[in-house]
Rosetta silent file (secondary structure, phi, psi, omega in degrees, C-alpha in Angstrom):
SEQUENCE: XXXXXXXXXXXXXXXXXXXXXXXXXXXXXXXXXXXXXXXXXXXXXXXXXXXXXXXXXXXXXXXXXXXXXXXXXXXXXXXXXXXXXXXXXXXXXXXXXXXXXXXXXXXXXXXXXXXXXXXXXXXXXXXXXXXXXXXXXXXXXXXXXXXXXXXXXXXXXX
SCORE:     score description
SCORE:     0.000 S_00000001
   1 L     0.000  123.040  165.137  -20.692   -4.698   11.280 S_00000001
   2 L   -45.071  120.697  137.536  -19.537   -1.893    8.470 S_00000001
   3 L   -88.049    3.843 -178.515  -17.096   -3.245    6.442 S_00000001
   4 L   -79.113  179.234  167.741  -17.116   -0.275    3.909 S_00000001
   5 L   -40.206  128.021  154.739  -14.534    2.471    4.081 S_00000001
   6 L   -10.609  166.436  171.397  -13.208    4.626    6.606 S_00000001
   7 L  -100.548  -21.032  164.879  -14.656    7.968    6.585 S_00000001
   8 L   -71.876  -37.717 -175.865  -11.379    9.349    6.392 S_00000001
   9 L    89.915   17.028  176.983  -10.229    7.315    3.685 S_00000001
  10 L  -103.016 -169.191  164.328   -7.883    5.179    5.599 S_00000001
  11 L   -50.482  113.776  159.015   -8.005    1.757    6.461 S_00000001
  12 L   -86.997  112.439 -141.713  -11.007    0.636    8.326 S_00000001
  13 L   -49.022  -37.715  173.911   -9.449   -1.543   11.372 S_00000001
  14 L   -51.576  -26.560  174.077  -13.223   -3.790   11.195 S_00000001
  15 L   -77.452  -60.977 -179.007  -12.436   -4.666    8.072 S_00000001
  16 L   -83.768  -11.466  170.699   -8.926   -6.220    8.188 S_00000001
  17 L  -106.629   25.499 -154.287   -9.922   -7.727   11.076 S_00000001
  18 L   -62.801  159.909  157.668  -12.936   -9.192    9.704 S_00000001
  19 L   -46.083  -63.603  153.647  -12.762  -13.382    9.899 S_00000001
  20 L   -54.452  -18.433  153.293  -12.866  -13.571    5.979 S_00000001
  21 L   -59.655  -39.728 -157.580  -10.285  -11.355    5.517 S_00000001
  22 L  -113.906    1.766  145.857   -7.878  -13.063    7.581 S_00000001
  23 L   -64.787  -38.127 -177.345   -8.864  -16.168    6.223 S_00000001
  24 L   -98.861   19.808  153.404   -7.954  -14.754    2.533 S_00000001
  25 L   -94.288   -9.319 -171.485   -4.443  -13.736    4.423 S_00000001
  26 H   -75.480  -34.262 -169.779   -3.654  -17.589    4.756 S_00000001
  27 H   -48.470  -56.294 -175.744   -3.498  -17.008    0.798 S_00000001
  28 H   -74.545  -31.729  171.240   -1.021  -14.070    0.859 S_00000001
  29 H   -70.246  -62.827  159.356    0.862  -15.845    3.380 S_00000001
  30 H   -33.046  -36.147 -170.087    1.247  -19.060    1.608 S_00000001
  31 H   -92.676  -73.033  175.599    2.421  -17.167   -1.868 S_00000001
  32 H   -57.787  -13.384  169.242    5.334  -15.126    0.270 S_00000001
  33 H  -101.560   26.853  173.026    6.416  -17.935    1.593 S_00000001
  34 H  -117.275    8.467  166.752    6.653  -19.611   -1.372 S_00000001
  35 H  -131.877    6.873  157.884    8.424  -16.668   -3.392 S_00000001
  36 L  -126.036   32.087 -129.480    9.706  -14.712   -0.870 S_00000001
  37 L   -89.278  -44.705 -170.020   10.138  -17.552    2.115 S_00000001
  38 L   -74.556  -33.105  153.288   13.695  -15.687    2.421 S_00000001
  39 L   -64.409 -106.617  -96.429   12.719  -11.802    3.475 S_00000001
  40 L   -97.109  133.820 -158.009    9.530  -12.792    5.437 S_00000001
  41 L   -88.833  160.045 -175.849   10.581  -13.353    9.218 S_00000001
  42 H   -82.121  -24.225  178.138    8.096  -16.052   11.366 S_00000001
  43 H   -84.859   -4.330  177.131    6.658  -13.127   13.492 S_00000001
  44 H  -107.731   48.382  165.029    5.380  -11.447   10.452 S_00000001
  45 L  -124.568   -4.968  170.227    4.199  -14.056    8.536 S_00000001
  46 L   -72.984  151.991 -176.519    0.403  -15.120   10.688 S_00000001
  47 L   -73.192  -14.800  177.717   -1.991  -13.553    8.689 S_00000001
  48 L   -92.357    1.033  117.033   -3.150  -11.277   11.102 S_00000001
  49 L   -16.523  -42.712  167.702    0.181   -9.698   11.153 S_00000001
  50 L   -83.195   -3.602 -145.222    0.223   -9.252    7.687 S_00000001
  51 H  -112.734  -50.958 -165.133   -3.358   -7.886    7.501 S_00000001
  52 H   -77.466  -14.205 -171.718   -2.110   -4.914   10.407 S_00000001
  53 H   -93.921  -13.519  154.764    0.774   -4.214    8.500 S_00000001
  54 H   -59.982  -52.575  154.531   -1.369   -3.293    5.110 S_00000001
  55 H     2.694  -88.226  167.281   -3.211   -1.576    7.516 S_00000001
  56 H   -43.861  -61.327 -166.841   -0.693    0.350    8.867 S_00000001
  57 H   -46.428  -66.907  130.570    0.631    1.230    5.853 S_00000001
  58 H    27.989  -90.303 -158.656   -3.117    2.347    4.792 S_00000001
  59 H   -44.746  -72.061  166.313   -3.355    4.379    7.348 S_00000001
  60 H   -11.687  -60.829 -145.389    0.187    6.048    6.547 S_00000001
  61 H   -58.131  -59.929 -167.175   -0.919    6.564    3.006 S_00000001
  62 H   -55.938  -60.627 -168.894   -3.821    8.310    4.010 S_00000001
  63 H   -67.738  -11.019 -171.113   -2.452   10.809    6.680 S_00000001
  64 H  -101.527  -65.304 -155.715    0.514   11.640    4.723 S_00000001
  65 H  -103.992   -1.645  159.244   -0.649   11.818    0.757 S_00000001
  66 L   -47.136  158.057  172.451   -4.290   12.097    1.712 S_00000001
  67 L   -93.483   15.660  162.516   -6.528   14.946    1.096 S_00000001
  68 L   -86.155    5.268 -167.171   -6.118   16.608    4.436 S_00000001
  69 L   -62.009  173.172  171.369   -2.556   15.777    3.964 S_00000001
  70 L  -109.085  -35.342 -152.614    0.036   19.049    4.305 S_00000001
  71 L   -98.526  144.755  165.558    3.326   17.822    3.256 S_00000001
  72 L  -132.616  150.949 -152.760    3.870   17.069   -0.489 S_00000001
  73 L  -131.044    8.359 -167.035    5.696   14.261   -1.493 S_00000001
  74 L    38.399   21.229  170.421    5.409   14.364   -5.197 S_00000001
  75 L  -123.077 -164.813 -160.419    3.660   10.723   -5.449 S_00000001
  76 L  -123.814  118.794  165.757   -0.265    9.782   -5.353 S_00000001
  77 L   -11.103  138.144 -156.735   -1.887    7.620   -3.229 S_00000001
  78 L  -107.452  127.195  167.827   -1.749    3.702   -3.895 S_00000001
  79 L   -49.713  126.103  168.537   -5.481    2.618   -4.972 S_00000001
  80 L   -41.793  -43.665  160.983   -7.337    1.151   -2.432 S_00000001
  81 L   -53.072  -41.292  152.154   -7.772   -1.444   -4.675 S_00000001
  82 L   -69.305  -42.862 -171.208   -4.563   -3.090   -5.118 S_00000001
  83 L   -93.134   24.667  152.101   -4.096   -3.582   -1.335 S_00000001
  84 L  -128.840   79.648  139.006   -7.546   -5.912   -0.682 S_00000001
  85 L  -127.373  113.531  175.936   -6.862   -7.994   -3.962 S_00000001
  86 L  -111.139   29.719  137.776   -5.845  -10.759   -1.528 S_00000001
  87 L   -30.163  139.087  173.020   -5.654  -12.762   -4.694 S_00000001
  88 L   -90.164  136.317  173.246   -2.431  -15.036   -4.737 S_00000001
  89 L   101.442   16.390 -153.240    0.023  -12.621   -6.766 S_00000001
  90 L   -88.697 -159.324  179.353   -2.676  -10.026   -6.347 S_00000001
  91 H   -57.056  -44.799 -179.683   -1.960   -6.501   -5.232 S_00000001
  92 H   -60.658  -61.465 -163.264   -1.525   -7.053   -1.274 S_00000001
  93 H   -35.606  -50.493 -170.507    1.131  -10.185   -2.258 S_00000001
  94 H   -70.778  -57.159  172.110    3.086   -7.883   -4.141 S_00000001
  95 H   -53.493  -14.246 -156.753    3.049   -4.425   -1.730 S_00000001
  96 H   -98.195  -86.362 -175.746    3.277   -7.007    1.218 S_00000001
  97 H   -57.692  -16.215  153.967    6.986   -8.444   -0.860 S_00000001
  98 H   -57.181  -49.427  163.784    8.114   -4.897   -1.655 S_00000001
  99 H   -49.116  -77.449  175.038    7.875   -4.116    1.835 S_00000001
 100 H   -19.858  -56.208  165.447    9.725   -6.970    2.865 S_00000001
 101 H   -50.180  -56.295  177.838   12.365   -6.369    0.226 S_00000001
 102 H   -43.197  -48.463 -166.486   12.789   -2.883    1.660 S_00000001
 103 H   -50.800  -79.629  164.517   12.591   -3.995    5.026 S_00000001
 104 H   -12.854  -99.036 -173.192   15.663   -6.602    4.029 S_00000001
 105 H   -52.983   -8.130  163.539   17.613   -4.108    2.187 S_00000001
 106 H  -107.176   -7.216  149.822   17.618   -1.343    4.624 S_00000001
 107 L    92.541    1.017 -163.827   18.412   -3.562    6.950 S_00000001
 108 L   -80.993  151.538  177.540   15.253   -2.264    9.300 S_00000001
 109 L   -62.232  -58.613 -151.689   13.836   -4.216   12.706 S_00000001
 110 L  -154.147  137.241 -152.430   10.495   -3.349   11.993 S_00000001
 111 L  -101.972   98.417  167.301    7.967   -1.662    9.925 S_00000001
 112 L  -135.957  107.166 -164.392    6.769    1.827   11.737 S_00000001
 113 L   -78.037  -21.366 -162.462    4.191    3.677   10.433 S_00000001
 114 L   -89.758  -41.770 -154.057    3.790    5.618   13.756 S_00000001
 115 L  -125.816  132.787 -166.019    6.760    7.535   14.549 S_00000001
 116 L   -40.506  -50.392 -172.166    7.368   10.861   13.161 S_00000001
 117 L   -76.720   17.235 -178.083   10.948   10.421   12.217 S_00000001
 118 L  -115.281   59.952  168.016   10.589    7.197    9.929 S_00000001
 119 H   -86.106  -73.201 -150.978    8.150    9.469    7.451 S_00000001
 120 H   -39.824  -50.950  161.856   10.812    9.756    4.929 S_00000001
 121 H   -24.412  -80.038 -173.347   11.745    6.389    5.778 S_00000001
 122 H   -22.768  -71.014 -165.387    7.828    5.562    4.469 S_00000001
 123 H   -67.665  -28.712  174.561    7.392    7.812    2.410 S_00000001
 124 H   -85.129  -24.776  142.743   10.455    6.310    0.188 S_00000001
 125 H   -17.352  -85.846 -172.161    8.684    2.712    1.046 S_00000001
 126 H   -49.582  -56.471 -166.516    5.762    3.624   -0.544 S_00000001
 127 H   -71.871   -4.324  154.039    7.443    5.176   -3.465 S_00000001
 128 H   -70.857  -62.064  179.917    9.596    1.585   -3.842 S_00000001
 129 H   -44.135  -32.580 -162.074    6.262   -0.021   -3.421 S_00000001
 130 H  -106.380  -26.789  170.779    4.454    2.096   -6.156 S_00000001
 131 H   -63.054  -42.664 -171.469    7.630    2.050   -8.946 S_00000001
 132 H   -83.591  -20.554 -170.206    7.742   -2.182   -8.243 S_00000001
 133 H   -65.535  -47.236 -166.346    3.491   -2.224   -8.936 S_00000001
 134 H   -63.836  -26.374  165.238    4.167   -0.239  -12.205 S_00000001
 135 H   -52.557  -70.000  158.982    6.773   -2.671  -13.151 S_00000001
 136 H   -52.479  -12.312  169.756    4.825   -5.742  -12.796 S_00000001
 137 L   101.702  -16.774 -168.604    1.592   -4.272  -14.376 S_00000001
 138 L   -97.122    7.235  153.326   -0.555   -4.247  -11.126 S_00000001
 139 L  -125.900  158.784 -152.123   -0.587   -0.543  -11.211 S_00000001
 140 L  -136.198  162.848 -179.902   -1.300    1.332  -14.251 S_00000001
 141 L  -103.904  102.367  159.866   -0.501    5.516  -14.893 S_00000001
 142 L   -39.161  104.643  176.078   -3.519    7.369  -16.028 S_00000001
 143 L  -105.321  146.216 -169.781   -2.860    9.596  -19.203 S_00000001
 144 L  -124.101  142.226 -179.249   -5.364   11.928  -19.419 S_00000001
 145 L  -109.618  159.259 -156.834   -5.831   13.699  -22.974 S_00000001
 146 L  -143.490  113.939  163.510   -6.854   17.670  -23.258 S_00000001
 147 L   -43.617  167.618  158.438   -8.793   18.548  -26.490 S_00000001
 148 L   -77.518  -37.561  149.868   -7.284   21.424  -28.948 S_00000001
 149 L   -15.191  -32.091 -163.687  -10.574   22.612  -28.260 S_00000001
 150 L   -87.691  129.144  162.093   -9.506   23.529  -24.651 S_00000001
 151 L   -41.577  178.078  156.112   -8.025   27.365  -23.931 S_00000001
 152 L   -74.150  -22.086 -171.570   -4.276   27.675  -22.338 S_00000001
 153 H   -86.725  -28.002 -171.262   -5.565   29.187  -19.283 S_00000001
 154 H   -66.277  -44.045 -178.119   -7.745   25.995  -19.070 S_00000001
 155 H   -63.817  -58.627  172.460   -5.388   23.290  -19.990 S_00000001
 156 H   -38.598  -59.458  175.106   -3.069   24.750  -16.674 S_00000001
 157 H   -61.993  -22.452 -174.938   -5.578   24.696  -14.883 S_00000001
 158 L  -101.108    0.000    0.000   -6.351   21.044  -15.105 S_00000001
């Protein structure tokens, strides 16, 4: 069984629904409910519930801010990397209790990743989601520095 990446660059479904994976969601589950026990509802909280709803999200990420994407949305993809640190406090815990907060404060049923008219809806998830990583430190900003060396026309371009 593949467990590397999508080909696409989204989630690959083989992956989250791997045994060990949803074994290292009992982790992520245990840590929201013991700092967020008040947002997360009993049908979302088995891990493989939680594991489809990174997933989802994933998936989202990809088709909307991806690089076949269309639409621009003026943020960057969320590193693959922060959502499988199934670490407790890791990267998942934390996108996994942003959602939830979001969820909570907008007052939403359900988390849908699917239907055309919740992009905005999403798409302002994700950008709650990537402003609370940067808070906490689990996502970092790249500054990239441009010699004096470099032309003007060059410098634009990059």
């Amino acid at each position: 069984m593949a467990l590397g990446p999508a080909k696409d660059g989204g989630a690959n479904p083989k992956f989250w629904e791997a045994t060990f994976v949803l074994n290292e969601f009992n982790v992520v589950r245990k840590w929201l409910m013991q700092h967020h026990a008040e947002l997360i509802l009993s049908e979302h909280s088995s891990p493989r519930a939680l594991a489809q709803i990174l997933s989802q999200m994933m998936n989202f990420q990809e088709a909307c801010l991806g690089a076949g994407a269309t639409g621009k949305f003026g943020m960057t993809r969320i590193p693959t990397q922060v959502f499988i640190d199934l670490s407790p406090g890791g990267g998942a815990c934390k996108i996994l209790a942003s959602a939830f907060k979001h969820k909570h404060s907008k007052g939403l049923r359900r988390f849908d990743f699917h239907a055309p008219k919740s992009q905005d809806r999403n798409i302002e998830l994700l950008k709650e989601i990537e402003q609370e990583l940067l808070s906490l430190d689990a996502l970092y900003v790249r500054a990239v520095y441009i010699s004096d060396s470099v032309d003007d026309q060059m410098r634009i371009a990059v």
